Amino acid sequence: MKVGCHVSISGGIDKAVDRAVNNGCTAFQIFSRNPRGWRAKTISKDESASFQEKVASSGISRDAICVHMPYLPNLAGPNEEPYKKSVNTLKGEVERCDQLGIQYLVTHLGSHLGVGAERGIKRLINAYTEASKIDSDVTILLENMAGQKNSMGYRFEEWAQILNQLEPKGRFGVCLDTCHAFVAGYDLRTQEAASQTLEEFDRIVGYDRLKILHLNDAKGELGCNLDRHYHIGLGSIGEEGLREVVRTINQQGIPIILETPIDNTRTDIDNIRAVKQFA
Ligand code: MN
Ligand code: MN
Ligand code: ZN
């Protein structure tokens, strides 16, 4: 089973692998730099070599590791200056994944900021197309959103519509976030609801495009559009539905990565343990 969590790179990118191993992760996610700023320090040859050596000796497979884009970029926005910075950041992150030998880059679809989804989609297609011109085998993943005001791709149909316009096909895939889907209105609370939502996902987007599952419980209720993650089985989705999701996704060998809160309620290790028990 490929399961793990988001781990910190504090002290150096290679330290993330130590943390993943200590948590018993067989999959993990990192930020390649501070997610709250625009600037990124370049990755040194030593740092990249050390990261890749540690990954190799951890036994964690390459298709179970991803980088998450920083928070500031908005790839769907209408304003020229921030959009340019956002596209440059996306390209920079593709390069950083390539330097680290990381296969997947998870990206948010962003917000059209009121100018309408049609224009948002055009911006996204342009941004992703620019990034795909970088010579690498990094696969860019589009993550479904929670449905906050003006946000893009929280309905499976729009998400698929964007994905299906991207070329070359092999350079793009999706990351499904269970918290985001739930607060966007897709019920996952019971075995039946979860299997129906997954069937809908498969019909509209397709399991063949799903490379990473972000498994998060939700703080908010169904359809509330509030992006607040919670510990596995302890939130508004709960055990029954998440168990069904884990079983279905794990059967397909897709890596499961948690982005659950860091607080005193439960540790990452215990959240991962809960997921293993579901499987
Ligand atoms: Mn995300
Ligand atoms: Mn996520
Ligand atoms: Zn989220």
mmCIF file of N, CA and C and ligand atoms in Angstrom, residues 68 143 177 180 214 216 229 259, ligand 2:
data_model
loop_
_atom_site.group_PDB
_atom_site.id
_atom_site.type_symbol
_atom_site.label_atom_id
_atom_site.label_comp_id
_atom_site.label_asym_id
_atom_site.label_seq_id
_atom_site.Cartn_x
_atom_site.Cartn_y
_atom_site.Cartn_z
ATOM 1 N N HIS A 68 3.865 19.907 -3.855
ATOM 2 C CA HIS A 68 2.668 20.741 -3.946
ATOM 3 C C HIS A 68 3.112 22.167 -4.261
ATOM 4 N N GLU A 143 -5.609 19.677 -9.137
ATOM 5 C CA GLU A 143 -6.364 19.267 -7.954
ATOM 6 C C GLU A 143 -7.749 19.928 -7.955
ATOM 7 N N ASP A 177 -8.906 15.447 -4.093
ATOM 8 C CA ASP A 177 -8.873 15.749 -2.662
ATOM 9 C C ASP A 177 -10.268 15.467 -2.090
ATOM 10 N N HIS A 180 -11.962 18.516 -0.320
ATOM 11 C CA HIS A 180 -12.433 19.500 -1.298
ATOM 12 C C HIS A 180 -13.695 19.013 -2.016
ATOM 13 N N HIS A 214 -5.511 12.858 -2.372
ATOM 14 C CA HIS A 214 -5.359 13.585 -1.114
ATOM 15 C C HIS A 214 -6.496 13.140 -0.217
ATOM 16 N N ASN A 216 -8.309 13.515 3.027
ATOM 17 C CA ASN A 216 -8.515 14.399 4.174
ATOM 18 C C ASN A 216 -9.959 14.303 4.604
ATOM 19 N N HIS A 229 -9.286 21.075 6.504
ATOM 20 C CA HIS A 229 -9.077 19.628 6.577
ATOM 21 C C HIS A 229 -9.215 19.147 8.023
ATOM 22 N N GLU A 259 -3.206 15.287 4.184
ATOM 23 C CA GLU A 259 -2.864 16.686 4.488
ATOM 24 C C GLU A 259 -3.678 17.085 5.706
HETATM 25 MN MN MN B 2 -5.253 18.739 -1.195
#
